[in-house]
Amino acid sequence: MDFFDRFAIPHPSPVIYAAMVAITLTVIAIVAGITYTKKWGYLWREWLTTVDHKRIGMMYLVSALLMLFRGGADAIMMRAQTALPENTLLDSQHYNEIFTTHGVVMIIFMAMAFIMALMNFVVPLQIGARDVAFPRLNALSFWLYFWGAMLFNISFVIGGSPDAGWTSYFPLAGNEFSQSVGTNYYMIAIQIAGLGTLITGINFIVTILKMRAPGMTLMKMPMFTWSALITNLIIAFAFPVLTVALAMGTMDRLFGTNFFTTTNGGMDMLWANLFWVWGHPEVYILILPAFGIYSEIIPTFARRNLYGYKSMVASIVLISVLSFVVWVHHFFTMGQGAMVNSIFSITTMAIAIPTGIKIFNWLFTLWKGKITITVPMLYSIGFIPIFTIGGVTGVMLGMSAADYQYHNTMFLVAHFHLVIIPGVVFAMLAGLTYWWPKMFGFMLNERIGKWAFWFISIGTCVAFFPMFISGLDGQARRMYTYSEATGFGIWNMLSFAGALMLAAGFVLIVYNIYYSTRYASRDISSDPWDARSLEWATHTPVPDYNFAITPQVDSSEAFWDSKKNGHTLYKGKYKEIHMPSNSGVPFIMSAIFFVFGFAMVFSIWILAIVALLGIFACLIHRSFEQDHGYHIPVEEIKETEETLGGAKQ
């Protein structure tokens, strides 16, 4: 029995037992449903083995939405617990686990997946490519992310969730203070998912630099592609730091090394530095693609070209550079000294300058534009004031002397969420609505979408503005309860009400997807928004090969110019198209990574070795595999194009 005892939850509760039952019933229902409808073969052929960037993007999207509700459930429980003084809905241990998993799920498994979804689907289409540079690596990236997310999410029903905070600071995350396997899950699951992200970064850098359509120079790329390029460059430089830090933390916990201990030559502050050397660039890995989305949507619905294209590119590049020299502002209070804090205060405030340039460029784009208020445009306009408030409070936190007052209070929590929610979540919802017709062939209902926007935007303000007040009044973050005498109760109750409004907004989005799937017209054009970039020059649905004839690009708004100025996008005749073959190896290899990770979490060394051998076997199989893809003949291309309407000449 000792062997099985290690899998028990160290701090069980009725909520966790209910979750176990729900997970079990859900899995049974899914397996039974697929079996009953005889869809296992379809699922394997069309989805589990696909290397098509569009389908991979859709799988990222579904995963991101699932993680949004997983992390959102944690958020509601936290707000419910702190809504009343001395509340007993959650005990301290359960609360610690929830705010830890909330942060990790929302940042690593929701926001990153949303960004990867849109980058995967849109970027190859925007640059006129037929797929990414390395399609199998792209599939491997997704499945590593997926299985890493699954490994992390089983922690609360097998072995116990991590409870040292989403930053997992040592020595709190060491074996002495975190004795359950929860922090092992944190170290290994994020490592597996992070490996997939790093592979994606390399893949998209090569794709954007080497696979652009003829005539598309760097300064003719759409702004979302520019943001994707810079984001993936940041990934390539930042994620190896996280990889090394997680490896060192894993070795401390499993093998007794002393990288981050407070004795035997260890240095706990080394973890804080390594984490935030990755962590602050990670903020811009999330924000820059969002900026790119707004830069696509605002010109489309203002019916004007983007103001200050070159300055927008320059500001993205400058933000990416500065993102690597501000990390110390996350721990001004941890004893660096006045000189170091002053230097990082200056760099922190400096990063507001290129961000401000982008805000003003969007405003100038709107100025005198013929604005159409759609759901994507609502999110784009609503983002500007809320994000500006979040950004200005960030400058306040960037003043190291003042930060001694703000740090570790709810003021910081309000700042962070008022940057991330409008800066990332609004952008993802705007991008989802904007590109939904191209993905699925029908439009989401505008009326329901606008209701969802108002619930989410007002809910965001109601949930987080009160935290500025309670934080300045002294309420510490990460505290699971407080006394009535503190006076924090009214502000926390307001925050809970805002969280419920946010939840209602996201429920409306789910209802919108359901309603539109059932009732929305499928008779839409391939360009329902009258948009400007190349993804709208393809058919709906987009064929496997994306473009029957590679487009010829003359400007950063090639499709708009072809519509309004008579530029010819498609020159030449149909030619045979080479495409990559599907493969089950990425799925199988990533599933073995899951087994390896699970074995490492529980120190089951024989299983870990067997799984590691399985991973190497997959690598060897790929090394000797003779698979050069397949060719789509001209006759098939002609037939497809005639069915879909033909390449626009």
XYZ file of C-alpha atoms in Angstrom:
649
model
C 0.000 0.000 0.000
C 2.942 2.388 0.519
C 3.346 2.595 -3.259
C -0.246 3.798 -3.756
C -0.229 6.132 -0.746
C 2.040 8.545 -2.621
C -0.792 9.249 -5.087
C -3.236 10.319 -2.370
C -4.265 13.967 -1.984
C -2.485 15.333 1.118
C -5.270 17.859 1.870
C -8.554 16.370 0.598
C -11.846 18.274 0.589
C -15.395 17.697 -0.704
C -14.663 20.010 -3.663
C -11.701 17.868 -4.750
C -13.683 14.643 -4.379
C -16.454 16.175 -6.483
C -13.836 17.155 -9.089
C -12.552 13.558 -9.175
C -16.060 12.272 -9.882
C -16.675 14.970 -12.517
C -13.400 14.242 -14.319
C -14.068 10.514 -14.338
C -17.615 10.924 -15.666
C -16.450 13.421 -18.322
C -13.734 11.075 -19.586
C -16.194 8.163 -19.712
C -18.721 10.307 -21.585
C -16.140 11.476 -24.151
C -14.812 7.963 -24.786
C -18.332 6.541 -25.009
C -19.440 9.315 -27.369
C -16.492 8.856 -29.732
C -16.943 5.092 -29.681
C -20.693 5.284 -30.260
C -20.318 7.629 -33.238
C -17.374 5.569 -34.573
C -15.135 8.631 -34.804
C -11.845 7.153 -33.532
C -10.501 6.721 -37.068
C -11.586 10.217 -38.095
C -10.065 11.687 -34.929
C -6.735 9.952 -35.567
C -6.520 10.763 -39.284
C -7.767 14.348 -39.219
C -6.705 15.746 -35.853
C -4.323 13.690 -33.711
C -1.893 13.166 -36.590
C -2.404 16.460 -38.444
C 0.499 18.760 -39.296
C -1.756 21.414 -40.883
C -1.072 24.749 -39.158
C -4.778 25.665 -39.345
C -5.977 22.563 -37.510
C -3.170 22.887 -34.977
C -4.303 26.471 -34.396
C -7.862 25.272 -33.811
C -6.654 22.671 -31.283
C -4.694 25.372 -29.451
C -7.877 27.455 -29.452
C -10.055 24.730 -27.923
C -7.370 24.015 -25.317
C -7.071 27.715 -24.461
C -10.833 28.060 -23.956
C -10.868 24.990 -21.687
C -7.971 26.405 -19.655
C -9.737 29.780 -19.474
C -12.631 28.175 -17.640
C -10.306 26.021 -15.522
C -8.398 29.102 -14.359
C -11.603 31.122 -14.129
C -13.089 28.625 -11.680
C -10.039 29.161 -9.450
C -10.522 32.939 -9.681
C -14.194 32.733 -8.659
C -13.303 30.566 -5.658
C -10.590 33.027 -4.563
C -12.926 36.028 -4.872
C -15.698 34.123 -3.063
C -13.358 33.247 -0.197
C -12.213 36.845 0.299
C -15.645 38.421 -0.310
C -16.422 38.245 3.424
C -14.166 38.753 6.457
C -13.094 35.549 8.207
C -14.818 33.426 5.573
C -14.396 29.640 5.818
C -15.298 28.601 2.263
C -11.639 27.601 1.723
C -8.954 26.827 4.259
C -5.485 28.343 3.930
C -3.956 25.295 2.219
C -6.688 25.004 -0.398
C -6.514 28.754 -1.050
C -2.737 28.544 -1.564
C -3.194 25.734 -4.075
C -5.912 27.637 -5.936
C -4.014 30.904 -6.358
C -0.946 28.942 -7.440
C -2.772 26.957 -10.100
C -4.795 30.009 -11.177
C -1.649 31.929 -12.095
C 0.054 29.030 -13.873
C -3.037 27.944 -15.807
C -3.939 31.458 -16.943
C -0.423 32.515 -17.991
C 1.188 29.285 -19.261
C -1.759 27.189 -20.394
C -4.463 29.727 -21.354
C -2.880 32.972 -22.580
C 0.087 31.294 -24.282
C -2.230 28.783 -25.991
C -4.542 31.553 -27.217
C -1.565 33.375 -28.738
C -0.252 30.184 -30.345
C -3.732 29.473 -31.730
C -3.951 32.769 -33.578
C -0.297 32.745 -34.647
C -0.635 29.228 -36.037
C -3.785 29.932 -37.973
C -3.092 33.464 -39.195
C 0.659 34.026 -39.712
C 1.248 31.528 -42.582
C -1.823 32.948 -44.331
C -0.696 36.536 -43.803
C 2.721 35.903 -45.374
C 1.339 33.859 -48.283
C 2.868 30.537 -47.143
C 1.385 27.058 -47.512
C 2.395 25.949 -44.002
C 5.052 26.625 -41.389
C 8.708 25.831 -42.018
C 8.688 22.642 -39.910
C 5.155 21.167 -39.854
C 5.983 18.101 -37.747
C 7.767 20.235 -35.171
C 4.653 22.398 -35.094
C 2.533 19.348 -34.260
C 5.085 18.295 -31.637
C 4.912 21.788 -30.112
C 1.165 21.575 -29.664
C 1.143 18.067 -28.216
C 3.964 18.889 -25.781
C 1.917 21.877 -24.619
C -1.244 19.753 -24.403
C 0.277 16.884 -22.445
C 2.165 19.323 -20.199
C -1.156 21.023 -19.431
C -2.807 17.663 -18.733
C 0.037 16.670 -16.395
C -0.314 19.910 -14.453
C -4.095 19.656 -14.244
C -4.222 16.135 -12.827
C -2.191 17.334 -9.842
C -5.212 18.396 -7.785
C -6.714 14.897 -7.939
C -3.508 12.813 -7.894
C -0.842 13.784 -5.389
C -1.905 17.363 -4.672
C -1.557 20.728 -6.408
C 1.472 23.018 -6.095
C 1.023 25.565 -3.318
C 4.117 27.823 -3.414
C 2.591 30.507 -5.639
C 2.744 30.807 -9.431
C 6.293 32.191 -9.060
C 7.256 29.210 -6.868
C 9.910 31.114 -4.906
C 12.553 29.132 -3.057
C 13.018 28.188 -0.224
C 9.202 27.988 0.003
C 9.203 25.699 -3.065
C 11.931 23.482 -1.584
C 11.295 20.106 0.015
C 11.404 21.541 3.530
C 8.377 23.803 3.082
C 6.602 22.087 0.149
C 6.674 18.432 1.072
C 3.959 17.166 -1.296
C 4.627 16.387 -4.958
C 2.672 19.474 -6.031
C 5.782 21.541 -6.764
C 7.232 18.583 -8.703
C 4.204 18.871 -10.991
C 4.939 22.587 -11.374
C 8.598 22.051 -12.295
C 8.066 19.189 -14.755
C 4.722 20.060 -16.398
C 5.839 23.609 -17.200
C 9.150 22.204 -18.472
C 7.335 19.925 -20.948
C 4.956 22.658 -22.135
C 7.810 25.179 -22.260
C 9.808 22.886 -24.520
C 6.884 22.974 -26.969
C 6.794 26.780 -26.779
C 10.526 27.053 -27.466
C 10.160 24.803 -30.526
C 7.288 27.017 -31.725
C 9.470 30.098 -31.324
C 12.226 28.668 -33.528
C 9.702 27.358 -36.064
C 7.947 30.684 -36.549
C 11.158 32.696 -36.743
C 12.261 30.512 -39.655
C 8.773 30.565 -41.211
C 8.501 34.356 -41.192
C 12.077 35.024 -42.304
C 12.238 32.385 -45.062
C 8.712 31.699 -46.364
C 7.179 35.095 -47.144
C 5.424 35.599 -50.464
C 7.396 37.197 -53.339
C 7.595 40.962 -52.852
C 6.859 40.854 -49.111
C 9.925 42.505 -47.597
C 10.145 42.828 -43.820
C 8.712 46.340 -44.012
C 5.735 45.094 -46.001
C 4.681 42.484 -43.449
C 1.324 42.911 -41.683
C 1.665 44.208 -38.140
C 0.413 40.978 -36.567
C 3.175 39.077 -38.380
C 5.698 41.645 -37.150
C 4.486 41.166 -33.588
C 4.657 37.376 -34.030
C 8.245 37.589 -35.303
C 9.425 39.708 -32.376
C 7.443 37.594 -29.893
C 9.095 34.422 -31.125
C 12.524 36.029 -30.955
C 11.789 36.829 -27.296
C 10.680 33.211 -26.790
C 13.944 31.948 -28.284
C 15.979 34.052 -25.840
C 13.783 33.867 -22.706
C 12.491 30.298 -22.560
C 15.948 28.650 -22.319
C 16.375 30.580 -19.056
C 13.139 29.088 -17.714
C 14.217 25.653 -18.951
C 17.479 25.871 -17.001
C 15.784 27.270 -13.875
C 13.144 24.507 -13.850
C 15.821 21.850 -14.391
C 17.796 23.207 -11.422
C 14.661 23.372 -9.272
C 13.768 19.790 -10.230
C 17.260 18.615 -9.287
C 16.995 20.386 -5.921
C 13.711 18.657 -5.167
C 14.398 15.174 -6.561
C 18.151 14.711 -6.220
C 19.111 16.897 -3.260
C 21.254 19.460 -5.077
C 21.644 22.934 -3.583
C 21.108 25.462 -6.357
C 18.333 27.375 -4.576
C 18.723 26.298 -0.941
C 19.706 28.698 1.834
C 22.541 26.414 2.982
C 25.477 24.495 1.487
C 26.329 27.200 -1.020
C 22.828 27.561 -2.457
C 21.223 30.902 -3.296
C 17.461 31.273 -3.109
C 17.583 34.660 -4.856
C 19.103 32.944 -7.895
C 15.666 31.424 -8.574
C 13.976 34.833 -8.288
C 16.423 36.321 -10.792
C 16.212 33.437 -13.267
C 12.429 33.275 -13.005
C 11.963 36.974 -13.723
C 14.647 37.102 -16.420
C 12.141 34.816 -18.167
C 9.021 36.179 -16.459
C 9.091 39.793 -17.563
C 9.832 39.024 -21.217
C 6.964 36.526 -20.861
C 4.656 39.473 -20.155
C 5.626 40.894 -23.560
C 5.352 37.475 -25.193
C 1.694 37.821 -24.191
C 1.257 41.538 -24.903
C 3.043 42.000 -28.252
C 0.810 39.602 -30.245
C -2.144 41.402 -28.655
C -0.757 44.697 -29.932
C -0.477 43.079 -33.366
C -4.131 41.983 -33.241
C -5.292 45.501 -32.381
C -3.112 46.826 -35.218
C -5.028 44.579 -37.626
C -8.525 45.261 -36.272
C -8.406 49.043 -35.764
C -7.421 49.898 -39.396
C -9.998 47.416 -40.716
C -12.922 49.006 -38.893
C -11.640 52.603 -39.049
C -11.336 52.150 -42.847
C -7.886 53.732 -42.712
C -4.357 52.433 -43.054
C -2.450 52.048 -39.795
C -0.924 55.367 -38.728
C 2.862 55.294 -38.228
C 3.704 51.829 -39.561
C 7.479 52.324 -39.186
C 7.194 53.738 -35.672
C 4.970 50.805 -34.730
C 7.642 48.378 -35.907
C 10.369 50.340 -34.111
C 8.348 50.410 -30.869
C 7.835 46.623 -30.964
C 11.571 46.080 -31.405
C 12.402 48.562 -28.619
C 9.897 46.936 -26.242
C 11.456 43.530 -26.925
C 14.952 44.826 -26.066
C 13.859 46.685 -22.933
C 11.827 43.682 -21.744
C 15.099 41.929 -20.873
C 16.471 44.746 -18.688
C 13.618 45.402 -16.246
C 13.262 42.127 -14.320
C 14.521 43.430 -10.959
C 11.435 45.625 -10.541
C 9.622 42.440 -9.497
C 11.649 42.332 -6.274
C 12.754 45.887 -5.414
C 12.111 45.028 -1.748
C 14.474 42.028 -1.649
C 17.684 43.867 -0.821
C 19.551 44.783 -4.027
C 20.494 48.272 -2.848
C 19.610 51.785 -3.978
C 21.915 51.909 -7.034
C 20.613 48.690 -8.631
C 17.005 49.604 -7.858
C 17.470 53.055 -9.401
C 18.857 51.625 -12.651
C 15.957 49.205 -13.001
C 13.466 51.956 -12.104
C 14.738 53.965 -15.068
C 14.533 51.039 -17.504
C 11.044 50.184 -16.204
C 9.749 53.685 -16.849
C 11.552 53.814 -20.205
C 9.522 50.876 -21.516
C 6.387 53.014 -21.183
C 7.660 55.253 -24.032
C 7.377 52.762 -26.944
C 4.105 51.513 -25.462
C 2.809 55.080 -25.457
C 3.836 55.453 -29.111
C 1.602 52.518 -29.985
C -1.361 53.939 -28.031
C -1.111 57.267 -29.848
C -0.727 55.566 -33.242
C -3.952 53.622 -32.664
C -5.710 56.852 -31.628
C -4.408 58.653 -34.720
C -5.626 55.738 -36.857
C -9.091 56.186 -35.352
C -8.955 59.951 -35.843
C -11.207 60.956 -38.779
C -11.755 57.283 -39.585
C -15.090 55.913 -40.766
C -15.470 53.745 -37.695
C -17.696 50.671 -37.702
C -18.529 49.413 -34.204
C -18.247 45.633 -34.308
C -17.394 43.254 -31.472
C -13.671 43.115 -32.389
C -13.621 46.933 -32.570
C -15.348 47.250 -29.175
C -12.639 45.167 -27.526
C -9.954 47.188 -29.348
C -11.382 50.544 -28.246
C -12.184 49.331 -24.719
C -8.639 48.080 -24.335
C -7.099 51.565 -24.627
C -8.419 53.305 -21.455
C -8.335 50.239 -19.202
C -4.836 49.227 -20.333
C -3.628 52.819 -19.888
C -4.814 52.810 -16.273
C -3.050 49.498 -15.710
C 0.092 50.817 -17.404
C 0.210 54.070 -15.428
C -0.049 52.155 -12.143
C 2.836 50.046 -13.455
C 4.946 53.189 -13.695
C 3.997 53.887 -10.066
C 5.201 50.403 -9.110
C 8.351 51.044 -11.143
C 9.463 53.753 -8.705
C 11.525 51.643 -6.346
C 11.112 53.850 -3.270
C 7.334 53.972 -3.632
C 7.251 50.253 -4.379
C 8.007 49.529 -0.716
C 4.453 50.722 -0.072
C 2.772 49.041 -3.035
C 4.652 45.740 -3.182
C 2.901 42.578 -2.008
C -0.434 44.400 -1.685
C -3.641 44.104 -3.669
C -2.564 47.279 -5.516
C -0.090 45.117 -7.442
C -2.773 42.508 -8.174
C -5.018 45.239 -9.610
C -2.182 46.613 -11.774
C -1.278 43.221 -13.183
C -4.829 42.236 -14.066
C -5.662 45.644 -15.557
C -2.726 45.147 -17.899
C -3.204 41.470 -18.729
C -7.005 41.374 -19.108
C -7.363 44.286 -21.578
C -3.900 43.695 -23.025
C -4.258 39.954 -23.615
C -7.768 38.641 -22.921
C -9.535 41.492 -24.767
C -7.151 41.013 -27.690
C -7.663 37.262 -27.790
C -11.445 37.671 -27.755
C -11.215 40.389 -30.412
C -8.960 38.194 -32.550
C -11.160 35.156 -31.973
C -14.248 37.049 -33.170
C -12.360 38.702 -36.039
C -10.803 35.546 -37.484
C -13.667 33.174 -36.519
C -15.325 33.397 -39.985
C -12.061 32.409 -41.656
C -11.571 29.517 -39.223
C -15.088 28.067 -39.200
C -17.005 29.527 -42.131
C -19.644 31.504 -40.200
C -19.740 34.617 -38.047
C -20.410 34.879 -34.329
C -23.588 36.701 -33.366
C -22.851 40.427 -32.979
C -25.629 41.176 -30.473
C -24.624 38.435 -28.042
C -20.968 39.355 -28.567
C -21.621 42.976 -27.604
C -23.458 41.906 -24.448
C -20.467 39.722 -23.563
C -18.098 42.651 -24.153
C -19.975 44.947 -21.768
C -20.172 42.292 -19.045
C -16.455 41.567 -19.378
C -15.264 45.175 -19.597
C -17.449 46.494 -16.762
C -16.752 43.348 -14.726
C -13.003 43.908 -15.139
C -13.271 47.436 -13.740
C -15.576 46.437 -10.872
C -13.380 43.456 -9.965
C -10.019 45.217 -9.896
C -10.476 48.959 -9.262
C -11.439 48.321 -5.599
C -8.130 46.463 -5.146
C -6.253 49.727 -5.668
C -8.024 51.143 -2.620
C -7.719 48.073 -0.401
C -4.085 47.662 -1.458
C -3.173 51.248 -0.583
C -5.041 50.678 2.681
C -2.715 47.767 3.463
C -4.418 44.564 2.304
C -1.693 42.048 1.479
C -2.089 39.775 -1.522
C -2.110 35.984 -1.131
C -3.903 36.240 2.241
C -6.827 33.843 2.439
C -8.731 35.772 5.127
C -8.819 39.051 7.055
C -10.622 40.474 10.080
C -13.703 42.661 9.878
C -11.867 45.448 11.693
C -9.556 46.014 8.715
C -12.391 47.524 6.671
C -11.421 45.532 3.564
C -14.801 43.773 3.370
C -16.656 46.267 1.150
C -13.852 46.373 -1.428
C -13.545 42.602 -1.584
C -17.303 42.179 -1.948
C -17.224 44.620 -4.876
C -14.395 42.612 -6.408
C -16.431 39.430 -6.052
C -19.374 41.099 -7.803
C -17.042 42.108 -10.644
C -15.719 38.559 -10.883
C -19.291 37.276 -11.240
C -19.852 39.781 -14.063
C -16.703 38.536 -15.780
C -17.936 34.961 -15.409
C -21.294 35.940 -16.914
C -19.478 37.520 -19.874
C -17.524 34.359 -20.576
C -20.669 32.246 -20.265
C -22.226 34.521 -22.902
C -19.247 33.845 -25.193
C -19.830 30.096 -24.855
C -23.530 30.618 -25.539
C -22.625 32.754 -28.561
C -20.500 29.941 -29.976
C -23.352 27.476 -29.412
C -26.012 29.821 -30.857
C -23.926 30.824 -33.883
C -22.946 27.232 -34.614
C -26.624 26.321 -34.804
C -28.173 29.366 -36.438
C -25.547 31.538 -38.157
C -25.584 31.712 -41.950
C -22.897 29.743 -43.779
C -23.426 31.901 -46.848
C -20.686 34.444 -46.137
C -17.944 35.781 -48.366
C -14.276 34.973 -47.871
C -13.837 38.610 -46.730
C -16.826 39.446 -44.490
C -15.110 42.370 -42.697
C -13.747 44.073 -45.876
C -10.274 43.524 -44.401
C -6.793 44.419 -45.575
C -4.286 41.527 -45.307
C -3.641 38.287 -47.187
C -5.472 35.828 -44.948
C -8.724 37.295 -46.296
C -7.585 36.676 -49.883
C -7.984 32.921 -49.342
C -11.152 30.896 -49.643
C -13.497 30.076 -46.802
C -12.981 27.315 -45.784
C -9.256 27.616 -46.411
C -8.022 24.664 -48.522
C -5.159 22.496 -47.262
C -2.657 24.271 -49.499
C -3.873 27.798 -48.498
C -3.067 29.433 -51.871
C -3.460 27.732 -55.252
C -1.101 30.360 -56.689
C 1.464 32.073 -54.465
C 0.402 35.741 -54.102
C 2.589 38.634 -55.304
C 2.870 41.373 -52.687
C 3.441 45.095 -53.328
C 2.585 46.659 -49.938
C 1.856 45.933 -46.259
C -1.863 45.869 -47.147
C -1.646 43.733 -50.266
C -5.230 42.473 -50.253
C -6.653 45.975 -49.700
C -4.589 47.275 -52.609
C -5.791 44.437 -54.826
C -9.400 45.390 -54.035
C -9.134 49.155 -54.150
C -6.152 49.913 -56.398
C -6.295 47.092 -58.919
C -3.059 45.345 -57.917
C -2.858 41.762 -59.199
C -2.306 39.271 -56.356
C -2.182 36.016 -58.305
C 0.069 35.845 -61.343
C 0.857 32.741 -63.361
C -0.759 29.351 -63.687
C -1.569 26.487 -61.331
C 1.386 24.269 -60.490
C 1.706 21.011 -58.590
C 1.870 21.716 -54.850
C 4.107 19.853 -52.406
C 2.580 19.295 -48.949
C 3.786 17.553 -45.751
C 2.323 14.190 -44.723
C 0.458 13.677 -41.470
C 2.308 11.842 -38.721
C 1.352 10.180 -35.452
C 4.879 10.446 -34.039
C 4.424 13.925 -32.455
C 1.313 12.768 -30.592
C 2.892 9.494 -29.448
C 6.170 11.126 -28.438
C 4.378 13.826 -26.429
C 2.208 11.214 -24.697
C 5.420 9.429 -23.687
C 6.689 12.779 -22.347
C 3.547 12.839 -20.183
C 4.380 9.363 -18.817
C 7.988 10.442 -18.248
C 6.839 13.566 -16.420
C 4.384 11.636 -14.238
C 7.102 9.129 -13.341
C 9.510 11.932 -12.431
C 6.886 13.672 -10.260
C 6.520 10.546 -8.126
C 10.141 9.332 -8.446
C 9.109 6.103 -10.208
C 12.560 5.659 -11.731
C 12.024 2.467 -13.734
C 8.997 3.938 -15.509
C 10.923 7.178 -16.110
C 13.798 5.292 -17.752
C 11.422 3.248 -19.930
C 9.618 6.443 -21.015
C 12.926 8.160 -21.754
C 13.914 5.234 -23.961
C 10.554 5.586 -25.719
C 11.274 9.284 -26.420
C 14.672 8.407 -27.904
C 13.027 5.632 -29.954
C 10.674 8.232 -31.492
C 13.654 10.449 -32.336
C 15.517 7.550 -33.932
C 12.407 6.529 -35.891
C 12.100 10.041 -37.304
C 15.817 10.152 -38.158
C 15.540 7.075 -40.371
C 12.012 7.662 -41.680
C 11.748 8.199 -45.432
C 8.801 10.552 -45.801
C 9.072 13.463 -48.211
C 5.416 14.446 -48.147
C 3.014 14.261 -51.079
C 2.079 16.329 -54.121
C -1.346 17.734 -55.005
C -1.749 17.436 -58.802
C -2.874 20.389 -60.916
C -6.162 18.628 -61.776
C -7.101 18.338 -58.108
C -6.155 21.977 -57.493
C -8.356 23.090 -60.405
C -11.266 21.014 -59.125
C -10.909 22.433 -55.605
C -10.619 26.007 -56.865
C -13.671 25.629 -59.091
C -15.635 24.321 -56.127
C -14.484 27.190 -53.874
C -14.613 29.933 -56.475
C -11.157 30.033 -58.058
C -8.018 31.990 -57.218
C -8.677 35.689 -57.671
C -6.780 36.888 -60.718
